Amino acid sequence: MFQSFVFVEESSIITAITVITFLFLAYLGVSEIAGKHLQYSKFWNVNADSGSSSSNFLQGKMSSKLGMFILYAPACFMGFASFFMYPDGGTRFMLLQSAVTIHFFKRVLEVLFVHKYSGGMILGSVLLISSSYFMVAAAMIYIQHLSLQYMEPEIDLKSIGVLIFLVGIIGNFYHHYLLSKLRGSKEKGYKIPQGGLFSMVICPHYLFEILGFVGISFISQTSFSFCCAVGVALYLSARSNVTRKWYLSKFENFPKNVKALVPFVF
């Protein structure tokens, strides 16, 4: 039944890349729950390590704006470069290239013109996340290119995927915009977010980011893209859960009925 929705890829390399990527994203989610956070946003100064010189180098601090730009710029570049690397791939391939590029280009623009940052980022987390985004973007596009030699899935999900992707990227931007309006130009502290779905969940931007990746997976219909969507959902679910706990610990008036990620559920 599942084969009706995905390309049947006869490559052990693709299978290996898919499994490793999924396990890596799942590991990040488990690490968040265990208290070993990727060091950005509210958790940028946790897990301090005073060990070896190489460890100290990776624990170096940079500004959040620069760190976030480095996070997304390589994957964005990969997206744009793919149009020159693979100019002829058909409708599905072009939609996949466009969705990946739009996702990361939007994030770069938000870093430059929307977000207001208060803390820093740790170099080790920046390098880990940036390389992961780049490899996911590159692998997703390359595997889609390889899938051109295989039969199309019986059930075509790319139109539904485009719709889900647009809902995800618009909802994600809207809630990022609301977050940017919480602070004045010289304010540094955190506030309880308001507006949009923030009255129901503390991380609606994560919910819509997951929808964006689900949309990409429907456009792509490769096993790799579906595993990426599930892996991203696992990681962001864990991150949203610890974020909610952080707000509960910092704000006595934080409403207890506000969930972490999914309204009324989680």
Coordinates of N, CA and C in Angstrom, one line a residue, residues 36-231:
K36 N 19.8 17.8 26.6 CA 21.0 18.2 25.9 C 20.5 19.0 24.6
H37 N 20.4 20.3 24.8 CA 19.7 21.1 23.7 C 20.7 21.6 22.7
L38 N 20.3 21.7 21.5 CA 21.0 22.5 20.5 C 21.0 23.9 21.0
Q39 N 22.2 24.6 20.9 CA 22.4 25.8 21.7 C 22.1 27.1 20.8
Y40 N 20.8 27.3 20.7 CA 20.3 28.6 20.0 C 19.0 29.0 20.7
S41 N 18.6 30.2 20.4 CA 17.4 30.8 21.0 C 17.5 30.8 22.6
K42 N 16.5 30.3 23.3 CA 16.4 30.3 24.7 C 17.5 29.4 25.4
F43 N 18.0 28.5 24.6 CA 18.9 27.5 25.2 C 20.3 27.7 24.7
W44 N 20.7 28.9 24.3 CA 22.0 29.0 23.6 C 23.1 28.9 24.6
N45 N 22.9 29.1 25.9 CA 24.0 29.1 26.9 C 23.9 27.9 27.8
V46 N 23.2 26.8 27.4 CA 23.2 25.6 28.2 C 24.3 24.7 27.7
N47 N 24.5 23.6 28.5 CA 25.5 22.5 28.1 C 26.9 23.1 28.0
A48 N 27.2 24.1 28.8 CA 28.6 24.6 28.6 C 29.6 23.6 28.9
D49 N 30.7 23.6 28.1 CA 31.7 22.5 28.2 C 33.1 23.2 28.3
S50 N 33.8 22.9 29.3 CA 35.1 23.5 29.5 C 36.2 22.5 29.3
G51 N 36.1 21.6 28.4 CA 37.0 20.5 28.2 C 38.2 20.9 27.3
S52 N 38.4 20.1 26.2 CA 39.6 20.3 25.4 C 39.6 21.6 24.6
S53 N 40.7 21.9 24.0 CA 40.8 23.1 23.2 C 39.8 23.1 22.0
S54 N 39.7 21.9 21.4 CA 38.7 21.8 20.3 C 37.3 22.0 20.8
S55 N 37.0 21.4 22.0 CA 35.7 21.6 22.5 C 35.5 23.1 22.9
N56 N 36.5 23.8 23.4 CA 36.4 25.2 23.7 C 36.1 26.0 22.4
F57 N 36.8 25.6 21.3 CA 36.6 26.3 20.0 C 35.1 26.1 19.6
L58 N 34.6 24.9 19.7 CA 33.2 24.7 19.3 C 32.2 25.4 20.2
Q59 N 32.6 25.7 21.5 CA 31.8 26.4 22.4 C 31.9 27.9 22.3
G60 N 32.6 28.4 21.2 CA 32.7 29.8 21.0 C 31.4 30.4 20.7
K61 N 31.2 31.7 21.1 CA 29.9 32.3 20.9 C 29.9 33.3 19.7
M62 N 28.8 33.4 19.0 CA 28.7 34.4 17.9 C 27.3 35.0 18.1
S63 N 27.1 36.1 17.4 CA 25.8 36.7 17.4 C 24.7 35.8 16.8
S64 N 23.5 36.0 17.4 CA 22.4 35.1 16.8 C 22.1 35.4 15.4
K65 N 22.2 36.7 15.0 CA 21.9 37.0 13.6 C 22.9 36.4 12.6
L66 N 24.2 36.4 13.0 CA 25.2 35.8 12.1 C 25.0 34.3 12.1
G67 N 24.8 33.7 13.3 CA 24.6 32.3 13.5 C 23.4 31.8 12.7
M68 N 22.3 32.5 12.8 CA 21.1 32.0 12.0 C 21.3 32.2 10.5
F69 N 22.1 33.2 10.1 CA 22.3 33.3 8.7 C 23.2 32.2 8.2
I70 N 24.2 31.8 8.9 CA 25.0 30.6 8.6 C 24.2 29.3 8.6
L71 N 23.2 29.3 9.4 CA 22.3 28.1 9.5 C 21.7 27.8 8.1
Y72 N 21.1 28.9 7.6 CA 20.2 28.7 6.4 C 20.9 29.0 5.0
A73 N 21.9 29.8 5.0 CA 22.5 30.3 3.7 C 23.0 29.1 2.9
P74 N 23.8 28.2 3.4 CA 24.3 27.1 2.5 C 23.2 26.3 1.9
A75 N 22.1 25.9 2.7 CA 21.0 25.2 2.1 C 20.3 26.0 1.0
C76 N 20.1 27.3 1.3 CA 19.5 28.2 0.3 C 20.3 28.2 -1.0
F77 N 21.6 28.4 -0.8 CA 22.5 28.3 -2.0 C 22.3 27.0 -2.8
M78 N 22.3 25.9 -2.0 CA 22.1 24.6 -2.7 C 20.8 24.6 -3.5
G79 N 19.7 25.2 -2.9 CA 18.5 25.2 -3.6 C 18.6 25.9 -5.0
F80 N 19.2 27.2 -4.9 CA 19.3 27.9 -6.1 C 20.2 27.3 -7.1
A81 N 21.3 26.7 -6.6 CA 22.3 26.0 -7.5 C 21.7 24.8 -8.2
S82 N 20.7 24.2 -7.6 CA 20.1 23.0 -8.2 C 19.5 23.3 -9.5
F83 N 19.0 24.5 -9.7 CA 18.3 24.9 -11.0 C 19.3 24.9 -12.1
F84 N 20.6 25.2 -11.8 CA 21.6 25.1 -12.8 C 22.2 23.7 -13.0
M85 N 22.3 23.0 -11.9 CA 22.8 21.6 -11.9 C 21.9 20.7 -12.6
Y86 N 20.6 20.8 -12.4 CA 19.6 19.9 -12.9 C 18.5 20.8 -13.6
P87 N 18.7 21.3 -14.8 CA 17.7 22.3 -15.3 C 16.5 21.6 -15.9
D88 N 16.6 20.3 -16.2 CA 15.4 19.6 -16.9 C 15.0 18.4 -16.1
G89 N 14.0 18.5 -15.3 CA 13.6 17.4 -14.5 C 12.1 17.2 -14.5
G90 N 11.3 18.0 -15.2 CA 9.9 17.8 -15.2 C 9.2 18.6 -14.1
T91 N 7.9 18.5 -14.0 CA 7.1 19.3 -13.1 C 7.4 19.0 -11.6
R92 N 7.3 17.7 -11.3 CA 7.5 17.4 -9.9 C 8.9 17.8 -9.4
F93 N 9.9 17.6 -10.2 CA 11.3 18.0 -9.8 C 11.4 19.5 -9.6
M94 N 10.8 20.2 -10.5 CA 10.9 21.7 -10.4 C 10.1 22.2 -9.2
L95 N 9.0 21.6 -8.9 CA 8.2 21.9 -7.7 C 9.0 21.6 -6.4
L96 N 9.7 20.5 -6.4 CA 10.5 20.1 -5.3 C 11.7 21.1 -5.1
Q97 N 12.4 21.4 -6.2 CA 13.5 22.4 -6.1 C 13.0 23.7 -5.6
S98 N 11.8 24.2 -6.1 CA 11.3 25.5 -5.7 C 10.9 25.5 -4.3
A99 N 10.2 24.4 -3.8 CA 9.8 24.4 -2.4 C 11.0 24.4 -1.4
V100 N 12.0 23.6 -1.7 CA 13.2 23.6 -0.9 C 13.9 25.0 -0.9
T101 N 14.0 25.6 -2.1 CA 14.7 26.9 -2.2 C 13.9 28.0 -1.5
I102 N 12.6 28.0 -1.7 CA 11.7 29.0 -1.0 C 11.8 28.8 0.5
H103 N 11.8 27.6 1.0 CA 11.8 27.4 2.4 C 13.0 28.0 3.0
F104 N 14.2 27.8 2.5 CA 15.4 28.3 3.1 C 15.7 29.8 2.7
F105 N 15.2 30.2 1.5 CA 15.4 31.6 1.2 C 14.5 32.5 2.1
K106 N 13.3 32.0 2.4 CA 12.5 32.7 3.3 C 13.2 32.9 4.7
R107 N 13.8 31.8 5.1 CA 14.5 31.8 6.4 C 15.6 32.8 6.4
V108 N 16.4 32.9 5.3 CA 17.4 33.9 5.2 C 16.9 35.3 5.3
L109 N 15.8 35.6 4.5 CA 15.2 36.9 4.6 C 14.7 37.3 5.9
E110 N 14.1 36.3 6.6 CA 13.6 36.5 8.0 C 14.8 36.9 8.9
V111 N 15.9 36.2 8.8 CA 17.1 36.5 9.6 C 17.5 38.0 9.4
L112 N 17.5 38.4 8.1 CA 18.0 39.7 7.7 C 17.1 40.8 8.0
F113 N 15.7 40.6 7.9 CA 14.8 41.7 7.9 C 13.6 41.6 8.9
V114 N 13.5 40.4 9.6 CA 12.3 40.2 10.4 C 12.7 40.0 11.9
H115 N 13.4 39.0 12.2 CA 13.7 38.6 13.5 C 14.5 39.7 14.3
K116 N 14.2 39.7 15.6 CA 15.0 40.6 16.5 C 15.6 39.6 17.6
Y117 N 16.9 39.7 17.6 CA 17.6 38.7 18.5 C 18.1 39.3 19.8
S118 N 18.2 38.5 20.8 CA 18.6 39.0 22.1 C 19.8 38.2 22.6
G119 N 20.0 37.0 22.3 CA 21.1 36.2 22.8 C 22.2 35.9 21.8
G120 N 22.9 34.8 22.0 CA 23.9 34.4 21.0 C 23.7 33.0 20.6
M121 N 24.7 32.5 19.9 CA 24.6 31.1 19.4 C 26.0 30.5 19.6
I122 N 26.1 29.2 19.9 CA 27.3 28.5 20.1 C 27.8 27.9 18.7
L123 N 29.0 28.1 18.4 CA 29.6 27.7 17.1 C 29.3 26.2 16.8
G124 N 29.4 25.3 17.8 CA 29.2 23.9 17.5 C 27.8 23.6 17.0
S125 N 26.8 24.3 17.7 CA 25.4 24.1 17.2 C 25.2 24.7 15.9
V126 N 25.8 25.8 15.6 CA 25.7 26.5 14.3 C 26.2 25.5 13.2
L127 N 27.4 25.0 13.4 CA 28.0 24.1 12.4 C 27.2 22.8 12.2
L128 N 26.7 22.3 13.3 CA 25.9 21.0 13.2 C 24.6 21.3 12.4
I129 N 23.9 22.3 12.8 CA 22.6 22.6 12.2 C 22.8 23.0 10.7
S130 N 23.7 23.9 10.4 CA 24.0 24.3 9.1 C 24.3 23.2 8.1
S131 N 25.2 22.3 8.6 CA 25.6 21.2 7.7 C 24.5 20.2 7.6
S132 N 23.7 20.1 8.6 CA 22.5 19.2 8.5 C 21.5 19.7 7.5
Y133 N 21.2 21.0 7.6 CA 20.2 21.6 6.6 C 20.8 21.5 5.2
F134 N 22.1 21.7 5.0 CA 22.7 21.7 3.7 C 22.6 20.3 3.1
M135 N 22.9 19.3 3.9 CA 22.9 17.9 3.5 C 21.5 17.4 3.2
V136 N 20.5 17.8 4.0 CA 19.2 17.4 3.8 C 18.7 18.0 2.4
A137 N 19.0 19.3 2.2 CA 18.5 20.0 1.0 C 19.2 19.3 -0.2
A138 N 20.5 19.1 -0.1 CA 21.2 18.5 -1.2 C 20.8 17.0 -1.5
A139 N 20.6 16.3 -0.4 CA 20.1 14.9 -0.6 C 18.7 14.8 -1.1
M140 N 17.9 15.7 -0.7 CA 16.5 15.7 -1.1 C 16.4 15.9 -2.6
I141 N 17.2 16.9 -3.1 CA 17.2 17.3 -4.5 C 17.8 16.2 -5.3
Y142 N 19.0 15.7 -4.8 CA 19.7 14.6 -5.6 C 18.9 13.3 -5.7
I143 N 18.3 12.9 -4.6 CA 17.5 11.7 -4.6 C 16.2 11.9 -5.5
Q144 N 15.7 13.1 -5.6 CA 14.6 13.4 -6.5 C 15.0 13.2 -7.9
H145 N 16.3 13.7 -8.2 CA 16.8 13.6 -9.5 C 17.0 12.1 -9.9
L146 N 17.5 11.3 -9.0 CA 17.6 9.9 -9.2 C 16.3 9.2 -9.5
S147 N 15.2 9.7 -8.8 CA 13.9 9.1 -8.9 C 13.3 9.3 -10.3
L148 N 13.9 10.1 -11.1 CA 13.4 10.3 -12.5 C 13.4 9.1 -13.3
Q149 N 14.3 8.2 -12.9 CA 14.4 6.9 -13.7 C 13.4 5.9 -13.3
Y150 N 12.6 6.1 -12.2 CA 11.7 5.2 -11.7 C 10.2 5.5 -12.1
M151 N 9.4 4.6 -12.0 CA 7.9 4.8 -12.3 C 7.3 5.8 -11.3
E152 N 6.4 6.6 -11.8 CA 5.7 7.5 -10.9 C 4.8 6.7 -9.9
P153 N 4.6 7.2 -8.7 CA 3.7 6.6 -7.8 C 2.3 6.5 -8.4
E154 N 1.5 5.5 -8.0 CA 0.2 5.4 -8.5 C -0.7 6.5 -8.1
I155 N -0.5 7.0 -6.9 CA -1.3 8.1 -6.3 C -0.4 9.4 -6.3
D156 N -0.9 10.4 -7.0 CA -0.1 11.6 -7.2 C -0.5 12.6 -6.1
L157 N 0.5 13.0 -5.2 CA 0.2 13.8 -4.1 C 0.8 15.2 -4.3
K158 N 1.4 15.5 -5.4 CA 2.1 16.8 -5.5 C 1.2 18.0 -5.4
S159 N 0.0 18.0 -6.0 CA -0.9 19.1 -5.9 C -1.3 19.4 -4.4
I160 N -1.6 18.3 -3.7 CA -2.0 18.5 -2.3 C -0.7 19.0 -1.5
G161 N 0.4 18.5 -1.9 CA 1.7 18.9 -1.3 C 2.0 20.4 -1.4
V162 N 1.7 20.9 -2.6 CA 1.9 22.3 -2.8 C 1.0 23.1 -1.9
L163 N -0.3 22.7 -1.8 CA -1.2 23.4 -0.9 C -0.7 23.4 0.6
I164 N -0.3 22.2 1.0 CA 0.1 22.0 2.4 C 1.4 22.9 2.6
F165 N 2.3 22.8 1.7 CA 3.5 23.6 1.8 C 3.2 25.1 1.9
L166 N 2.3 25.6 1.1 CA 2.0 27.0 1.1 C 1.3 27.4 2.5
V167 N 0.5 26.5 3.0 CA -0.1 26.8 4.3 C 1.0 26.8 5.4
G168 N 1.9 25.9 5.3 CA 3.0 25.8 6.2 C 3.9 27.0 6.2
I169 N 4.3 27.4 5.0 CA 5.3 28.5 4.9 C 4.6 29.9 5.3
I170 N 3.3 30.1 4.9 CA 2.7 31.3 5.3 C 2.4 31.4 6.8
G171 N 1.9 30.2 7.3 CA 1.7 30.2 8.8 C 2.9 30.4 9.6
N172 N 4.0 29.8 9.1 CA 5.3 29.9 9.8 C 5.8 31.4 9.8
F173 N 5.7 32.0 8.6 CA 6.1 33.4 8.5 C 5.2 34.3 9.4
Y174 N 3.9 34.1 9.4 CA 3.0 34.9 10.1 C 3.4 34.9 11.6
H175 N 3.7 33.7 12.1 CA 4.0 33.6 13.6 C 5.4 34.1 13.9
H176 N 6.3 34.0 12.9 CA 7.6 34.6 13.1 C 7.5 36.1 13.2
Y177 N 6.6 36.7 12.3 CA 6.3 38.1 12.3 C 5.7 38.6 13.7
L178 N 4.8 37.8 14.2 CA 4.2 38.1 15.5 C 5.3 38.1 16.6
L179 N 6.2 37.1 16.6 CA 7.3 37.1 17.5 C 8.2 38.3 17.4
S180 N 8.4 38.7 16.2 CA 9.3 39.9 16.0 C 8.8 41.2 16.6
K181 N 7.4 41.2 16.7 CA 6.8 42.4 17.2 C 6.7 42.4 18.8
L182 N 7.1 41.4 19.4 CA 7.1 41.4 20.9 C 8.0 42.3 21.5
R183 N 9.1 42.6 20.9 CA 10.2 43.4 21.5 C 10.3 44.7 20.7
G184 N 10.7 45.8 21.5 CA 11.1 47.0 20.9 C 12.5 46.9 20.3
S185 N 13.0 47.9 19.7 CA 14.3 47.8 19.0 C 15.4 47.6 20.0
K186 N 15.2 48.1 21.3 CA 16.3 48.0 22.3 C 16.0 47.0 23.4
E187 N 14.9 46.3 23.3 CA 14.5 45.3 24.3 C 15.2 44.0 24.1
K188 N 15.6 43.3 25.1 CA 16.3 42.0 25.1 C 15.6 40.9 25.7
G189 N 14.7 41.1 26.6 CA 14.0 40.1 27.4 C 12.9 39.3 26.6
Y190 N 12.5 38.2 27.1 CA 11.5 37.4 26.5 C 10.1 37.8 27.1
K191 N 9.1 37.6 26.3 CA 7.7 37.9 26.7 C 6.9 36.7 26.2
I192 N 5.7 36.6 26.8 CA 4.8 35.5 26.4 C 4.2 35.9 25.1
P193 N 4.3 35.1 24.0 CA 3.8 35.5 22.7 C 2.3 35.6 22.7
Q194 N 1.8 36.4 21.9 CA 0.4 36.6 21.7 C 0.0 36.8 20.3
G195 N -1.3 36.5 20.0 CA -1.8 36.6 18.6 C -1.7 35.3 17.9
G196 N -2.5 35.2 16.8 CA -2.5 33.9 16.0 C -2.8 32.7 16.8
L197 N -2.1 31.6 16.7 CA -2.3 30.4 17.4 C -1.5 30.4 18.7
F198 N -0.8 31.5 19.1 CA -0.1 31.5 20.3 C -1.0 31.4 21.6
S199 N -2.3 31.7 21.4 CA -3.2 31.6 22.5 C -3.6 30.1 22.8
M200 N -3.1 29.2 21.8 CA -3.4 27.8 22.0 C -2.2 26.9 22.1
V201 N -1.1 27.3 21.5 CA 0.2 26.6 21.6 C 1.3 27.6 21.6
I202 N 2.4 27.2 22.3 CA 3.5 28.1 22.4 C 4.4 28.1 21.2
C203 N 4.3 27.1 20.4 CA 5.2 27.0 19.2 C 4.4 26.8 17.9
P204 N 3.5 27.6 17.6 CA 2.8 27.4 16.3 C 3.7 27.5 15.1
H205 N 4.8 28.3 15.2 CA 5.7 28.4 14.1 C 6.4 27.0 13.8
Y206 N 6.6 26.2 14.9 CA 7.1 24.9 14.7 C 6.0 24.0 14.0
L207 N 4.8 24.1 14.4 CA 3.7 23.4 13.8 C 3.6 23.6 12.3
F208 N 3.7 24.9 11.9 CA 3.7 25.2 10.5 C 4.9 24.8 9.7
E209 N 6.1 24.8 10.4 CA 7.3 24.4 9.8 C 7.2 22.9 9.5
I210 N 6.6 22.1 10.4 CA 6.3 20.7 10.2 C 5.4 20.5 9.0
L211 N 4.4 21.3 8.9 CA 3.5 21.3 7.7 C 4.2 21.6 6.4
G212 N 5.2 22.5 6.5 CA 6.0 22.8 5.3 C 6.7 21.6 4.8
F213 N 7.4 20.9 5.8 CA 8.1 19.7 5.4 C 7.2 18.6 4.9
V214 N 6.0 18.5 5.5 CA 5.0 17.5 5.1 C 4.6 17.8 3.6
G215 N 4.4 19.1 3.3 CA 4.1 19.5 2.0 C 5.2 19.1 1.0
I216 N 6.5 19.4 1.4 CA 7.6 19.0 0.6 C 7.6 17.5 0.3
S217 N 7.3 16.7 1.4 CA 7.4 15.3 1.2 C 6.3 14.8 0.2
F218 N 5.1 15.4 0.3 CA 4.0 15.1 -0.7 C 4.4 15.5 -2.1
I219 N 5.1 16.6 -2.2 CA 5.5 17.0 -3.6 C 6.5 16.0 -4.1
S220 N 7.5 15.6 -3.2 CA 8.6 14.7 -3.6 C 8.1 13.3 -3.8
Q221 N 7.4 12.8 -2.8 CA 7.0 11.4 -2.7 C 8.1 10.4 -2.8
T222 N 9.3 10.7 -2.2 CA 10.4 9.8 -2.0 C 10.4 9.3 -0.6
S223 N 10.9 8.2 -0.3 CA 11.1 7.7 1.1 C 11.9 8.6 1.9
F224 N 12.9 9.2 1.3 CA 13.8 10.1 2.0 C 13.1 11.4 2.5
S225 N 12.2 11.9 1.6 CA 11.5 13.2 2.0 C 10.5 12.9 3.1
F226 N 9.8 11.7 3.0 CA 8.9 11.3 4.0 C 9.6 11.1 5.4
C227 N 10.7 10.5 5.4 CA 11.5 10.3 6.6 C 12.0 11.6 7.2
C228 N 12.4 12.5 6.3 CA 12.8 13.9 6.7 C 11.6 14.6 7.5
A229 N 10.4 14.5 6.9 CA 9.2 15.1 7.5 C 9.0 14.5 8.9
V230 N 9.0 13.2 9.0 CA 8.8 12.6 10.3 C 9.9 12.9 11.3
G231 N 11.1 12.9 10.8 CA 12.2 13.3 11.7 C 12.2 14.7 12.2

